[in-house]
């Protein structure tokens, strides 16, 4: 069986950087959390949305202001810097969310109560590179947020997960490339998924998506067999 590994969650009020979890074949882990920043930010949302000088901006691209509230199927254009050497602009679209179930994780080892007693959510996302750099290989930079205002890291699967085909950006994610993927979030203690958040660091006023979360699909393994129709016997 494959192990399902998760790092700790972070408080939405003052998130700490979550350490990345080492992965190997047949495992899944959380993505790395927001990192602290030492740069000061402006109180003006539109000013905060401006890219730093080294961001590879495409002509005519305007970033979405920090603190913007969006609905599912809306898009945001954000500055994305997966490391110190690369930067680009991503167009992020959260197209919808649905609730999963424990039985979906058959074949994965859920080795603690956090994983066993969580609520499971699958979020469909589209990512497009609007900038000028290749930012491939990085995780999609979106968090789940539950009712306790806790940031939920997306699970990073190293094996296929049928209910929600979750993949990072491809190794060659050049300008103009687009990816449709699905992110898995575990909310502890049966918590609800309240929103999906882009928050690259603690100082950033998050851009958030909200919308109706679809209920669980019917568990095919528990479908009741319909009784056969009785036919009258002829004498």
Short mmCIF file of C-alpha atoms in Angstrom, two decimals:
data_model
loop_
_atom_site.label_atom_id
_atom_site.label_comp_id
_atom_site.label_asym_id
_atom_site.label_seq_id
_atom_site.Cartn_x
_atom_site.Cartn_y
_atom_site.Cartn_z
CA UNK A 1 0.00 0.00 0.00
CA UNK A 2 1.05 3.63 -0.52
CA UNK A 3 1.56 5.94 2.46
CA UNK A 4 -0.34 9.20 2.56
CA UNK A 5 1.95 11.78 4.14
CA UNK A 6 0.86 15.25 5.21
CA UNK A 7 2.67 18.14 6.89
CA UNK A 8 0.93 20.21 9.54
CA UNK A 9 -1.69 22.81 8.74
CA UNK A 10 -1.17 26.52 9.35
CA UNK A 11 -3.30 29.17 10.97
CA UNK A 12 -4.80 31.53 8.42
CA UNK A 13 -4.19 34.48 10.77
CA UNK A 14 -0.42 34.10 10.76
CA UNK A 15 0.68 31.11 8.72
CA UNK A 16 4.05 29.59 9.35
CA UNK A 17 6.09 27.92 6.65
CA UNK A 18 5.24 24.23 6.51
CA UNK A 19 8.27 22.01 5.94
CA UNK A 20 8.08 19.97 2.78
CA UNK A 21 7.79 16.24 3.27
CA UNK A 22 10.23 13.95 1.50
CA UNK A 23 8.50 11.73 -1.02
CA UNK A 24 9.36 8.51 -2.74
CA UNK A 25 7.52 6.28 -5.17
CA UNK A 26 4.18 5.22 -3.76
CA UNK A 27 3.78 8.11 -1.35
CA UNK A 28 1.94 11.37 -1.16
CA UNK A 29 2.84 14.48 0.81
CA UNK A 30 1.79 18.04 1.37
CA UNK A 31 3.22 20.91 -0.62
CA UNK A 32 5.43 23.50 0.99
CA UNK A 33 3.63 26.31 2.77
CA UNK A 34 3.93 30.08 2.52
CA UNK A 35 7.31 31.45 3.43
CA UNK A 36 8.02 34.54 5.47
CA UNK A 37 9.01 37.73 3.70
CA UNK A 38 11.16 40.59 4.97
CA UNK A 39 9.97 43.14 2.44
CA UNK A 40 7.43 45.76 3.46
CA UNK A 41 4.13 45.91 1.62
CA UNK A 42 1.89 48.82 0.78
CA UNK A 43 -1.59 49.09 2.31
CA UNK A 44 -3.05 49.84 -1.10
CA UNK A 45 -4.33 46.62 -2.70
CA UNK A 46 -3.59 47.62 -6.28
CA UNK A 47 -0.08 48.64 -5.31
CA UNK A 48 0.43 45.34 -3.50
CA UNK A 49 -0.51 43.50 -6.67
CA UNK A 50 2.37 45.07 -8.59
CA UNK A 51 5.16 42.63 -9.48
CA UNK A 52 8.68 42.97 -8.18
CA UNK A 53 11.26 44.26 -10.60
CA UNK A 54 12.58 40.82 -11.54
CA UNK A 55 9.22 39.25 -12.43
CA UNK A 56 9.03 38.27 -16.09
CA UNK A 57 5.82 40.06 -17.03
CA UNK A 58 4.18 39.65 -20.42
CA UNK A 59 3.06 42.82 -22.17
CA UNK A 60 -0.43 43.99 -21.20
CA UNK A 61 -0.81 41.68 -18.18
CA UNK A 62 -2.36 43.30 -15.10
CA UNK A 63 -2.18 41.43 -11.81
CA UNK A 64 -5.21 40.81 -9.62
CA UNK A 65 -5.18 43.00 -6.51
CA UNK A 66 -4.41 41.45 -3.15
CA UNK A 67 -7.48 40.80 -1.03
CA UNK A 68 -9.73 40.17 -4.03
CA UNK A 69 -12.70 37.86 -3.38
CA UNK A 70 -13.64 35.65 -6.31
CA UNK A 71 -16.24 33.02 -7.11
CA UNK A 72 -15.60 29.59 -8.55
CA UNK A 73 -14.88 29.85 -12.29
CA UNK A 74 -13.35 33.33 -11.84
CA UNK A 75 -9.67 33.85 -12.68
CA UNK A 76 -6.81 35.67 -10.96
CA UNK A 77 -3.50 36.76 -12.46
CA UNK A 78 -0.73 36.44 -9.91
CA UNK A 79 3.01 36.86 -9.53
CA UNK A 80 4.53 33.40 -9.11
CA UNK A 81 8.12 32.88 -7.94
CA UNK A 82 8.77 29.20 -7.17
CA UNK A 83 12.41 29.95 -6.34
CA UNK A 84 14.91 32.81 -6.44
CA UNK A 85 15.92 32.15 -10.03
CA UNK A 86 12.51 31.89 -11.70
CA UNK A 87 9.43 34.06 -11.86
CA UNK A 88 6.38 34.39 -14.05
CA UNK A 89 2.71 35.34 -14.02
CA UNK A 90 0.07 32.64 -13.67
CA UNK A 91 -3.60 32.80 -14.50
CA UNK A 92 -5.33 30.70 -11.84
CA UNK A 93 -8.93 29.57 -12.23
CA UNK A 94 -10.72 27.53 -9.56
CA UNK A 95 -13.49 25.87 -11.54
CA UNK A 96 -15.22 23.94 -8.76
CA UNK A 97 -14.96 21.78 -5.66
CA UNK A 98 -16.52 18.53 -4.52
CA UNK A 99 -16.44 16.44 -1.39
CA UNK A 100 -14.67 13.08 -1.32
CA UNK A 101 -14.91 10.12 1.01
CA UNK A 102 -12.56 7.92 3.01
CA UNK A 103 -13.15 4.94 0.73
CA UNK A 104 -11.59 6.91 -2.14
CA UNK A 105 -8.21 6.37 -0.46
CA UNK A 106 -8.27 2.60 -0.71
CA UNK A 107 -4.67 1.53 -1.30
CA UNK A 108 -3.22 4.40 0.73
CA UNK A 109 -2.10 4.04 4.34
CA UNK A 110 -3.98 6.48 6.57
CA UNK A 111 -1.82 6.08 9.65
CA UNK A 112 -3.27 8.65 12.06
CA UNK A 113 -6.61 10.04 13.19
CA UNK A 114 -6.06 13.34 11.37
CA UNK A 115 -6.17 11.54 8.04
CA UNK A 116 -8.88 9.09 9.03
CA UNK A 117 -11.25 11.65 10.59
CA UNK A 118 -10.76 14.46 8.09
CA UNK A 119 -13.16 15.65 5.45
CA UNK A 120 -11.76 15.20 1.96
CA UNK A 121 -12.15 17.81 -0.77
CA UNK A 122 -11.26 17.77 -4.46
CA UNK A 123 -10.76 21.14 -6.15
CA UNK A 124 -10.54 21.50 -9.94
CA UNK A 125 -8.08 24.14 -11.13
CA UNK A 126 -6.79 25.51 -14.42
CA UNK A 127 -3.35 27.16 -14.57
CA UNK A 128 -1.94 29.14 -17.50
CA UNK A 129 1.52 30.69 -17.78
CA UNK A 130 1.10 34.32 -18.87
CA UNK A 131 4.67 35.34 -18.13
CA UNK A 132 8.00 34.86 -19.88
CA UNK A 133 9.74 32.17 -17.81
CA UNK A 134 9.48 28.40 -17.55
CA UNK A 135 8.22 27.64 -14.03
CA UNK A 136 7.73 23.91 -14.48
CA UNK A 137 7.96 21.31 -11.76
CA UNK A 138 6.49 23.48 -9.01
CA UNK A 139 3.30 22.66 -7.10
CA UNK A 140 0.18 24.66 -7.92
CA UNK A 141 0.30 27.56 -5.41
CA UNK A 142 -3.17 27.26 -3.87
CA UNK A 143 -4.29 26.48 -0.32
CA UNK A 144 -7.57 25.29 1.11
CA UNK A 145 -9.07 27.26 4.00
CA UNK A 146 -11.43 25.67 6.54
CA UNK A 147 -13.93 27.13 9.01
CA UNK A 148 -11.20 27.63 11.63
CA UNK A 149 -9.33 29.87 9.16
CA UNK A 150 -6.62 27.23 8.91
CA UNK A 151 -4.57 26.91 5.73
CA UNK A 152 -4.77 23.39 4.33
CA UNK A 153 -1.88 22.19 2.15
CA UNK A 154 -2.67 20.30 -1.02
CA UNK A 155 -1.60 16.66 -1.06
CA UNK A 156 1.25 15.96 -3.47
CA UNK A 157 0.72 12.49 -4.94
CA UNK A 158 3.58 10.47 -6.40
CA UNK A 159 1.18 7.77 -7.53
CA UNK A 160 -2.05 8.15 -9.46
CA UNK A 161 -5.21 9.03 -7.53
CA UNK A 162 -8.26 8.29 -9.63
CA UNK A 163 -10.91 10.45 -7.92
CA UNK A 164 -8.79 13.60 -8.32
CA UNK A 165 -5.91 13.44 -10.81
CA UNK A 166 -3.48 15.67 -8.94
CA UNK A 167 -0.25 16.75 -10.64
CA UNK A 168 2.25 19.60 -10.22
CA UNK A 169 3.12 21.90 -13.08
CA UNK A 170 4.85 19.88 -15.83
CA UNK A 171 8.64 20.11 -15.97
CA UNK A 172 8.38 22.29 -19.07
CA UNK A 173 5.68 24.83 -18.24
CA UNK A 174 6.69 27.54 -20.67
CA UNK A 175 4.84 30.76 -21.56
CA UNK A 176 1.42 30.04 -23.02
CA UNK A 177 1.17 26.52 -21.58
CA UNK A 178 -1.99 25.54 -19.71
CA UNK A 179 -2.68 22.78 -17.20
CA UNK A 180 -5.95 21.38 -15.88
CA UNK A 181 -5.46 19.57 -12.59
CA UNK A 182 -7.19 18.64 -9.35
CA UNK A 183 -6.03 19.43 -5.80
CA UNK A 184 -6.81 17.29 -2.73
CA UNK A 185 -7.29 18.93 0.68
CA UNK A 186 -7.86 17.21 4.03
CA UNK A 187 -9.72 19.31 6.61
CA UNK A 188 -9.20 17.94 10.16
CA UNK A 189 -12.01 16.95 12.53
CA UNK A 190 -14.59 16.82 9.73
CA UNK A 191 -14.07 20.51 9.03
CA UNK A 192 -15.59 22.26 6.03
CA UNK A 193 -13.74 23.75 3.08
CA UNK A 194 -14.70 27.43 3.16
CA UNK A 195 -12.48 28.81 0.39
CA UNK A 196 -9.42 28.29 -1.80
CA UNK A 197 -6.59 30.77 -1.29
CA UNK A 198 -3.55 32.17 -3.09
CA UNK A 199 -1.17 33.40 -0.40
CA UNK A 200 2.53 33.13 -1.30
CA UNK A 201 3.77 34.67 1.97
CA UNK A 202 2.57 35.94 5.34
CA UNK A 203 2.46 39.59 4.30
CA UNK A 204 0.25 38.92 1.28
CA UNK A 205 -3.47 39.71 1.66
CA UNK A 206 -4.88 36.50 0.14
CA UNK A 207 -6.89 36.22 -3.03
CA UNK A 208 -9.72 33.79 -2.27
CA UNK A 209 -12.29 31.78 -4.23
CA UNK A 210 -15.62 30.65 -2.77
CA UNK A 211 -18.57 28.71 -4.14
CA UNK A 212 -20.85 25.75 -3.65
CA UNK A 213 -19.06 22.51 -2.83
CA UNK A 214 -20.73 19.55 -4.49
CA UNK A 215 -21.70 16.66 -2.18
CA UNK A 216 -20.04 13.26 -2.16
CA UNK A 217 -20.71 10.98 -5.06
CA UNK A 218 -22.61 7.85 -4.15
CA UNK A 219 -20.31 5.09 -2.96
CA UNK A 220 -20.53 2.46 -5.67
CA UNK A 221 -19.38 -0.25 -3.26
CA UNK A 222 -22.45 0.29 -1.09
CA UNK A 223 -25.11 0.39 -3.76
CA UNK A 224 -28.00 -1.85 -2.87
CA UNK A 225 -29.05 -4.43 -5.38
CA UNK A 226 -32.53 -3.91 -6.63
CA UNK A 227 -34.76 -6.93 -5.97
CA UNK A 228 -35.73 -8.83 -9.07
CA UNK A 229 -39.27 -8.59 -10.33
CA UNK A 230 -41.49 -11.47 -9.35
CA UNK A 231 -43.42 -13.15 -12.12
CA UNK A 232 -46.66 -15.02 -11.70
CA UNK A 233 -46.36 -18.73 -12.27
CA UNK A 234 -48.74 -20.16 -14.82
CA UNK A 235 -50.62 -23.30 -13.91
#
